[in-house]
XYZ file of C-alpha atoms in Angstrom:
542
model
C -0.132 0.279 0.011
C 1.259 3.285 -0.724
C 1.641 6.498 1.489
C -0.926 8.595 -0.015
C -3.282 4.972 0.255
C -2.323 4.829 3.564
C -3.179 8.115 4.573
C -6.564 8.360 2.632
C -7.322 5.071 4.491
C -6.542 6.314 8.414
C -8.534 9.343 7.454
C -11.836 7.592 6.656
C -11.529 5.850 9.654
C -11.152 9.094 11.553
C -14.076 10.526 9.890
C -16.072 7.624 10.494
C -15.132 7.938 14.638
C -15.719 11.657 14.558
C -18.713 10.876 13.096
C -20.361 8.418 15.103
C -18.846 10.970 18.077
C -21.158 13.357 16.893
C -24.170 10.998 17.578
C -22.764 9.919 21.167
C -21.959 13.477 21.775
C -26.148 13.722 20.890
C -27.429 10.883 22.974
C -25.335 12.062 25.986
C -26.529 15.138 26.126
C -29.949 13.930 25.751
C -29.904 11.332 28.735
C -29.138 14.214 30.938
C -31.534 16.847 30.119
C -34.764 14.180 30.239
C -35.196 15.269 33.789
C -35.725 18.631 32.435
C -38.219 17.887 29.980
C -40.334 15.687 32.478
C -40.047 19.233 34.841
C -40.601 21.349 31.674
C -43.434 19.333 30.219
C -44.795 16.706 32.512
C -43.486 13.660 30.617
C -44.318 10.160 31.967
C -41.663 7.667 31.937
C -43.036 5.904 29.183
C -43.115 9.263 26.861
C -39.253 9.979 27.887
C -39.082 6.340 26.751
C -40.789 6.826 23.603
C -38.868 10.001 22.860
C -35.502 8.604 23.394
C -36.800 5.013 21.602
C -36.850 7.640 18.315
C -32.936 8.034 18.888
C -32.792 4.719 17.767
C -36.214 3.948 15.623
C -34.784 6.688 13.154
C -31.198 5.368 12.861
C -33.128 1.988 11.425
C -34.190 3.294 8.265
C -30.675 5.422 7.660
C -28.808 2.287 8.119
C -31.089 0.188 6.021
C -31.734 2.127 3.211
C -28.218 3.139 2.942
C -27.237 -0.314 3.304
C -29.148 -1.085 0.552
C -28.055 1.970 -1.741
C -24.291 2.471 -0.854
C -22.670 0.111 -3.617
C -24.590 1.926 -6.032
C -24.203 5.637 -5.214
C -21.692 5.461 -3.055
C -20.440 6.713 -0.083
C -20.131 10.264 -0.379
C -23.790 11.088 -1.076
C -24.618 9.402 1.886
C -22.214 11.761 4.049
C -24.044 14.715 2.715
C -27.465 13.230 3.310
C -26.559 12.732 7.155
C -24.987 15.687 7.384
C -28.514 17.664 6.238
C -30.290 15.456 8.652
C -28.242 16.270 11.450
C -28.705 20.154 11.241
C -32.366 19.447 10.329
C -32.795 17.619 13.411
C -31.326 20.399 15.330
C -33.963 22.949 14.468
C -37.096 20.482 15.097
C -35.629 19.662 18.624
C -35.584 22.711 19.287
C -39.023 24.057 18.271
C -39.690 22.389 21.429
C -40.414 25.879 24.044
C -41.922 25.968 27.956
C -45.550 26.853 27.751
C -46.499 24.426 25.220
C -48.787 21.724 25.326
C -47.353 18.484 26.568
C -48.721 16.970 22.689
C -46.735 19.402 20.878
C -43.664 19.318 22.891
C -44.140 16.036 22.731
C -44.153 16.096 18.753
C -41.496 18.474 18.612
C -39.212 15.888 20.440
C -39.729 12.905 19.116
C -39.547 14.013 15.337
C -36.808 16.170 15.907
C -34.734 12.731 18.043
C -36.353 10.441 15.036
C -34.168 12.688 12.575
C -31.442 13.124 14.331
C -31.325 9.569 14.341
C -31.618 8.841 11.064
C -28.371 11.185 10.287
C -26.544 8.700 13.036
C -28.149 5.098 10.819
C -26.575 6.827 7.326
C -23.713 7.359 8.484
C -23.157 3.949 10.003
C -24.294 2.311 6.933
C -21.137 4.300 5.292
C -18.118 3.863 8.328
C -19.410 0.143 8.991
C -18.801 -1.450 6.068
C -15.689 1.118 4.807
C -13.797 0.364 7.762
C -14.609 -3.495 7.284
C -13.294 -3.492 3.435
C -9.988 -0.843 4.598
C -9.064 -3.818 7.007
C -10.049 -6.690 6.127
C -7.254 -8.688 8.293
C -8.236 -6.965 11.475
C -11.639 -6.319 11.433
C -12.495 -6.762 14.977
C -9.611 -4.384 16.495
C -10.301 -1.397 14.110
C -14.372 -1.442 14.258
C -13.914 -1.290 17.732
C -11.844 1.818 17.458
C -14.454 2.988 15.106
C -17.420 2.361 17.831
C -15.014 3.949 20.600
C -16.217 7.374 19.522
C -19.430 6.501 20.770
C -18.899 6.240 24.413
C -16.456 8.880 24.087
C -19.199 11.483 22.414
C -21.072 9.753 25.874
C -18.452 11.199 27.929
C -18.471 14.324 25.958
C -22.208 15.032 26.680
C -22.159 13.551 29.870
C -19.406 16.397 31.013
C -21.659 19.344 29.448
C -24.667 17.984 31.591
C -22.388 17.822 34.522
C -20.789 21.467 33.908
C -23.681 23.389 31.529
C -26.802 21.286 32.863
C -26.830 23.068 36.453
C -25.222 25.620 39.019
C -24.095 28.951 38.618
C -22.898 28.238 34.268
C -26.084 26.071 34.035
C -26.573 26.427 30.208
C -30.253 25.763 29.198
C -30.489 22.194 28.043
C -31.680 23.437 23.733
C -27.939 25.202 24.150
C -26.967 22.109 25.421
C -28.217 19.599 22.661
C -26.786 21.988 19.835
C -23.263 21.277 20.733
C -23.185 18.427 18.872
C -23.201 20.688 16.348
C -19.468 21.192 16.482
C -18.510 17.385 15.851
C -20.646 17.221 13.198
C -19.166 19.987 10.894
C -15.656 18.265 11.327
C -16.778 15.206 9.975
C -18.171 16.976 7.002
C -14.798 18.765 6.551
C -12.866 15.250 7.164
C -14.631 13.263 4.698
C -14.840 15.788 2.343
C -12.745 14.753 -1.233
C -11.902 11.346 0.666
C -11.144 8.420 -2.320
C -13.221 5.574 -0.901
C -12.543 1.937 -1.946
C -15.468 -0.947 -2.597
C -16.428 -3.682 -0.919
C -15.551 -7.389 -1.852
C -18.633 -7.970 -2.985
C -19.058 -4.733 -5.051
C -15.788 -5.461 -6.746
C -16.638 -8.731 -7.453
C -19.804 -7.264 -9.280
C -22.637 -9.106 -7.280
C -26.145 -7.044 -7.095
C -28.277 -6.209 -4.488
C -30.127 -9.299 -5.487
C -27.011 -11.523 -4.612
C -26.254 -9.920 -1.587
C -29.646 -9.921 -0.290
C -30.159 -13.563 -1.642
C -27.515 -14.535 0.837
C -29.210 -12.862 4.177
C -32.210 -14.755 2.951
C -35.473 -14.747 4.762
C -34.794 -15.946 7.801
C -32.801 -12.833 8.788
C -35.372 -11.117 6.754
C -37.758 -12.381 8.719
C -36.142 -10.334 12.022
C -36.031 -7.440 9.968
C -39.572 -7.446 8.877
C -40.582 -8.034 12.393
C -38.786 -5.367 13.826
C -40.161 -3.177 11.260
C -43.714 -4.146 11.634
C -43.340 -3.185 15.741
C -41.946 0.643 14.399
C -45.702 0.860 12.175
C -47.563 0.282 14.772
C -45.441 2.317 17.297
C -45.762 5.386 15.136
C -49.326 4.678 13.938
C -49.774 4.438 17.318
C -48.204 8.044 17.731
C -50.601 9.352 15.293
C -54.098 8.144 15.767
C -53.294 6.529 19.502
C -54.910 3.252 21.148
C -56.609 1.004 18.656
C -57.091 -1.271 15.405
C -54.992 0.821 13.023
C -51.603 0.149 15.111
C -52.086 -3.408 15.004
C -53.245 -2.907 11.399
C -50.327 -1.134 10.151
C -48.112 -3.925 11.594
C -49.962 -6.768 9.953
C -50.090 -5.116 6.244
C -46.241 -3.977 6.775
C -45.113 -7.358 8.365
C -46.517 -9.281 6.397
C -45.725 -7.098 3.169
C -42.169 -7.132 3.514
C -41.859 -10.452 4.389
C -43.369 -11.493 1.022
C -40.889 -9.082 -0.696
C -38.096 -10.584 1.507
C -39.007 -14.326 0.059
C -39.440 -12.858 -3.997
C -35.641 -11.170 -3.078
C -34.630 -14.820 -1.606
C -35.916 -16.582 -4.053
C -36.815 -18.557 -1.114
C -34.024 -19.299 0.220
C -33.667 -19.310 3.488
C -30.041 -18.158 4.164
C -26.977 -18.748 6.993
C -28.961 -20.537 10.224
C -25.695 -19.167 12.302
C -26.634 -15.318 10.833
C -30.127 -15.330 11.416
C -28.713 -16.437 15.055
C -26.287 -13.835 14.758
C -29.218 -10.978 14.212
C -31.200 -12.468 16.957
C -28.203 -12.131 19.207
C -27.963 -8.236 17.993
C -31.655 -7.633 18.503
C -30.615 -8.395 22.252
C -27.281 -6.400 22.231
C -29.650 -3.132 21.212
C -31.917 -3.547 23.925
C -29.427 -3.803 26.524
C -26.190 -2.207 25.370
C -28.249 0.957 24.056
C -31.455 0.477 25.771
C -30.152 0.401 29.443
C -27.343 3.495 27.898
C -30.602 5.410 27.649
C -31.414 4.907 31.413
C -28.805 4.175 33.104
C -28.098 7.660 34.723
C -31.355 8.668 35.520
C -31.999 5.126 36.609
C -28.598 4.974 39.236
C -29.542 8.616 39.792
C -32.715 8.051 41.320
C -30.912 5.014 43.663
C -28.075 7.361 44.390
C -28.499 11.283 43.515
C -28.524 12.776 40.030
C -24.906 14.465 40.028
C -23.820 11.034 41.014
C -25.658 9.558 38.408
C -24.094 11.572 35.983
C -20.673 10.799 36.993
C -21.453 7.404 36.910
C -22.393 8.304 33.464
C -19.278 9.212 32.053
C -16.906 7.144 33.918
C -18.658 3.917 32.451
C -18.092 5.386 28.946
C -14.796 6.576 29.435
C -13.750 2.897 30.516
C -15.692 1.686 27.055
C -13.362 3.986 25.488
C -10.068 3.503 26.835
C -11.444 -0.719 26.404
C -12.656 -0.378 22.912
C -8.494 0.011 21.489
C -7.934 -3.205 23.290
C -10.031 -5.581 21.370
C -7.011 -7.039 19.716
C -4.631 -7.609 22.480
C -7.349 -9.079 24.457
C -7.806 -11.439 21.583
C -3.963 -11.956 21.393
C -3.352 -12.414 24.421
C -6.284 -14.194 25.804
C -6.368 -16.046 22.501
C -9.829 -16.038 22.484
C -12.216 -15.771 18.831
C -14.482 -12.663 18.778
C -17.049 -15.207 19.762
C -15.256 -16.446 22.781
C -14.937 -12.750 23.750
C -18.709 -11.987 23.290
C -19.362 -15.174 25.256
C -17.428 -13.442 27.959
C -18.998 -10.407 27.884
C -22.523 -11.418 28.013
C -21.551 -13.142 31.786
C -20.165 -10.395 32.202
C -22.629 -7.796 31.659
C -25.346 -10.157 33.503
C -23.273 -9.722 37.432
C -22.994 -6.159 36.338
C -26.780 -5.278 35.670
C -27.195 -7.138 39.156
C -24.506 -5.308 41.050
C -25.807 -1.890 39.784
C -29.337 -3.041 41.184
C -27.837 -3.734 44.663
C -25.794 -0.400 44.756
C -26.185 1.784 47.971
C -23.279 3.475 47.930
C -20.904 5.656 45.390
C -17.964 3.785 46.231
C -19.496 0.583 45.501
C -20.872 1.864 42.719
C -18.230 2.929 40.909
C -16.828 -0.603 40.743
C -20.672 -2.542 40.416
C -20.660 -0.192 36.885
C -17.277 -0.678 35.885
C -18.542 -4.412 35.787
C -21.391 -3.190 33.741
C -19.035 -1.571 31.208
C -16.683 -4.285 30.751
C -19.642 -6.535 29.658
C -21.391 -4.256 27.537
C -18.007 -2.585 25.296
C -17.522 -4.950 22.652
C -20.937 -6.362 21.604
C -21.563 -3.987 19.268
C -18.385 -3.859 16.547
C -17.736 -7.531 17.689
C -20.549 -8.145 16.201
C -20.823 -6.284 12.648
C -16.792 -7.954 12.428
C -18.194 -11.873 12.940
C -20.476 -10.859 10.003
C -17.829 -9.152 8.292
C -15.429 -12.276 8.705
C -18.255 -14.779 7.779
C -20.652 -13.421 5.272
C -18.336 -11.368 2.973
C -20.806 -12.286 -0.088
C -23.468 -10.082 1.765
C -21.264 -7.046 1.430
C -22.697 -4.134 3.124
C -26.495 -5.487 3.215
C -25.587 -8.164 6.163
C -23.863 -5.573 8.238
C -26.557 -2.751 8.158
C -29.420 -4.604 8.416
C -28.353 -6.008 11.612
C -27.384 -2.530 12.803
C -30.224 -1.338 11.787
C -32.661 -4.201 14.010
C -30.055 -3.422 17.012
C -31.077 -0.535 17.113
C -34.727 -0.596 16.497
C -34.652 -2.645 19.233
C -32.557 -0.267 21.796
C -35.552 1.959 20.220
C -38.706 -0.307 20.666
C -37.514 -2.722 22.717
C -35.388 -1.534 25.167
C -35.582 1.656 26.014
C -39.531 1.936 26.033
C -39.390 -1.592 27.864
C -36.911 0.305 30.661
C -39.143 3.436 30.893
C -42.224 1.045 30.852
C -40.425 -1.168 33.809
C -39.648 1.579 35.421
C -43.416 3.059 35.530
C -44.291 -0.670 36.815
C -42.193 -1.295 39.290
C -42.862 2.208 41.061
C -46.200 2.077 40.692
C -46.420 -1.774 42.545
C -43.769 -0.389 45.260
C -45.500 2.911 46.008
C -49.391 0.808 45.910
C -47.962 -2.396 48.163
C -46.682 0.572 50.307
C -49.803 3.097 50.612
C -52.253 2.959 47.825
C -53.811 6.092 49.125
C -51.144 7.845 48.487
C -50.378 6.029 45.194
C -53.852 7.832 44.104
C -52.381 11.480 45.478
C -49.289 11.051 42.564
C -50.876 8.901 40.066
C -50.424 10.824 36.678
C -53.638 12.081 35.010
C -52.226 11.674 31.326
C -52.250 7.958 28.529
C -51.336 4.807 31.130
C -47.849 3.269 30.355
C -47.573 0.030 29.003
C -45.309 -2.609 26.735
C -46.532 -4.177 23.388
C -49.859 -3.344 24.342
C -50.308 -5.020 27.435
C -49.476 -4.850 31.483
C -51.141 -0.978 31.395
C -50.489 0.571 34.302
C -51.381 4.081 35.465
C -47.607 5.992 36.150
C -46.487 8.364 38.609
C -46.935 11.933 37.744
C -43.566 13.267 36.582
C -44.139 16.716 37.961
C -45.161 15.344 41.249
C -42.237 12.730 41.505
C -39.535 15.974 40.252
C -40.855 18.220 43.351
C -40.597 15.481 45.525
C -36.941 14.642 44.576
C -35.608 18.001 44.619
C -37.095 18.592 48.265
C -34.464 17.622 49.978
C -34.559 18.116 53.878
C -37.976 20.188 53.101
C -39.142 16.490 52.413
C -42.329 15.562 53.656
C -43.087 12.034 54.849
C -45.062 11.010 52.175
C -42.769 12.365 49.306
C -40.080 10.218 50.994
C -42.583 7.156 50.952
C -43.226 8.365 46.974
C -38.965 8.614 46.247
C -38.269 5.642 47.716
C -40.615 3.961 46.246
C -39.087 5.244 42.835
C -35.547 3.413 43.951
C -36.696 0.192 44.752
C -38.660 0.073 41.496
C -35.315 1.072 39.662
C -33.561 -1.788 41.182
C -36.430 -3.868 40.096
C -35.685 -2.741 36.757
C -31.923 -3.913 36.399
C -32.291 -6.930 38.289
C -35.030 -7.983 35.082
C -32.797 -6.221 32.180
C -30.024 -8.815 33.451
C -31.805 -11.695 31.939
C -31.616 -10.062 28.530
C -27.340 -10.333 28.199
C -28.322 -13.912 29.828
C -30.567 -15.220 26.812
C -27.242 -14.012 24.723
C -24.881 -15.971 26.797
C -26.903 -19.184 26.011
C -26.787 -17.803 22.161
C -22.846 -17.216 22.210
C -22.035 -20.309 23.617
C -23.949 -22.205 21.134
C -21.853 -20.377 18.353
C -18.717 -21.355 20.089
C -19.942 -25.163 20.264
C -20.644 -24.879 16.151
C -17.248 -23.175 15.421
C -15.341 -25.968 17.692
C -17.284 -28.602 15.515
C -16.350 -27.133 12.387
C -12.746 -26.650 13.809
C -12.496 -23.006 14.372
C -13.552 -19.570 13.516
C -11.706 -18.006 10.876
C -12.503 -15.218 8.888
C -13.585 -16.223 5.053
C -13.574 -14.772 1.102
C -15.885 -14.912 -0.864
C -14.477 -18.047 -2.384
C -14.172 -19.386 1.293
C -17.882 -19.058 1.294
C -18.979 -20.633 -2.062
C -16.441 -23.727 -0.971
C -18.193 -24.084 2.306
C -21.919 -24.177 0.423
C -20.233 -26.647 -2.001
C -19.440 -28.731 0.831
C -22.108 -28.672 2.814
C -24.578 -29.801 -0.603
C -22.139 -32.513 -1.169
C -22.587 -33.399 2.306
C -26.012 -33.075 1.942
C -26.624 -35.095 -1.364
C -24.318 -37.959 -0.076
C -26.756 -38.355 2.974
C -29.825 -38.354 0.977
C -28.349 -40.948 -1.173
């Protein structure tokens, strides 16, 4: 490789790094101003969860559509589109103004967050396959470096909330959120005028239909299911609960699956890839979905300032660790799948430890365990797809990233919001049913997947109780303590997700051991494996 090509390769890597950094800054700031929105507009936990969820569901459109067309239109055009989406999202989000009705403010914040996520997804449709192509022999290492910018962005976003969110230097939440436009401008400059490579599949002239066929209808069904959920929730925000959201989900889900069958020619695709997609649905729910709530939940158990410190500490630890993926694999002689299994087990321990925290010192250790567990999930999953399924080009990687983000928005973020509402209400009603009646919200009930409706606690009254300090009444103390117990139960339930992931990764590890070990494949290798499998099946039939 010439010096000029190496400079170009590294500049593209760091441009992608800064692009994902912008997404992390926006995400980190937004997580810290949830309480501002609850206080200013009176949102329930479920409503905040829906707004946070839009920060993931919009991502799916950018990464899925971008992944489909990136090999046809080129990376540069998608970078320009993402830059425009990031700019537009700022104007829409900042349209929410104090004094507006809860409904109007909700729509500004929901759709502004959605467009922001759309920009992030479009960028990842560029960055993930780009880095995978640029570094084919070290995908795990460089994809982890690429995604180290996500926790770094959250550190910066957390520090913005820490120093500018309160006190004498307090900045309004609009000013804090607008700061993500600084790295947005930087990635635009860094990507400008660069030379982009083609994926291995694109170089060999494979069409989208050929790439998608290798995904198969099994993995395609996972994508269809998540898009059906998105259709349901989107229609629900427009029409409210009823027949329309369910009908929309059925039409979208069935329609897309029929299209998938047609595009794949009825080819099931790889069972391994199908389980990777399922696992990534769980990754999105436990990693990003939990990230959206972690500083608020720990802030409930301890105090908001300590919650922000823990959030920054966790993210900084993730940033450092993602540069160490290559060293961990080499020194511990661990395959990417072995790394994923180990992380899943550690994440289970970490979430249960956080649920048990009672003081700040113990909390630091608990969140450190959780951070180690979740650090390598997302980039390493992408590396496994790049290693084992090169004939899918950018398609499988983008689709998998899309379902992960949709899961974070539709399952993880909303689910944790619902559980926080559900458990806090259960705890307060058990202790003092009459007090619950005083503190319950008069707004829409909270539910998850249309079931388990519960009338949540009123967001404004709950914040007043938390902020009362030494002047807190006995009734307010009871409400706050019920909220704390609900937060602990929420985290313990959340720990079941990485437990399920551990079982999937264990099955994959045993599979690779059976076939002679894990190793990256070329398109020619893939074809050879398929030919051997077909020959074995034919011999078995004979």
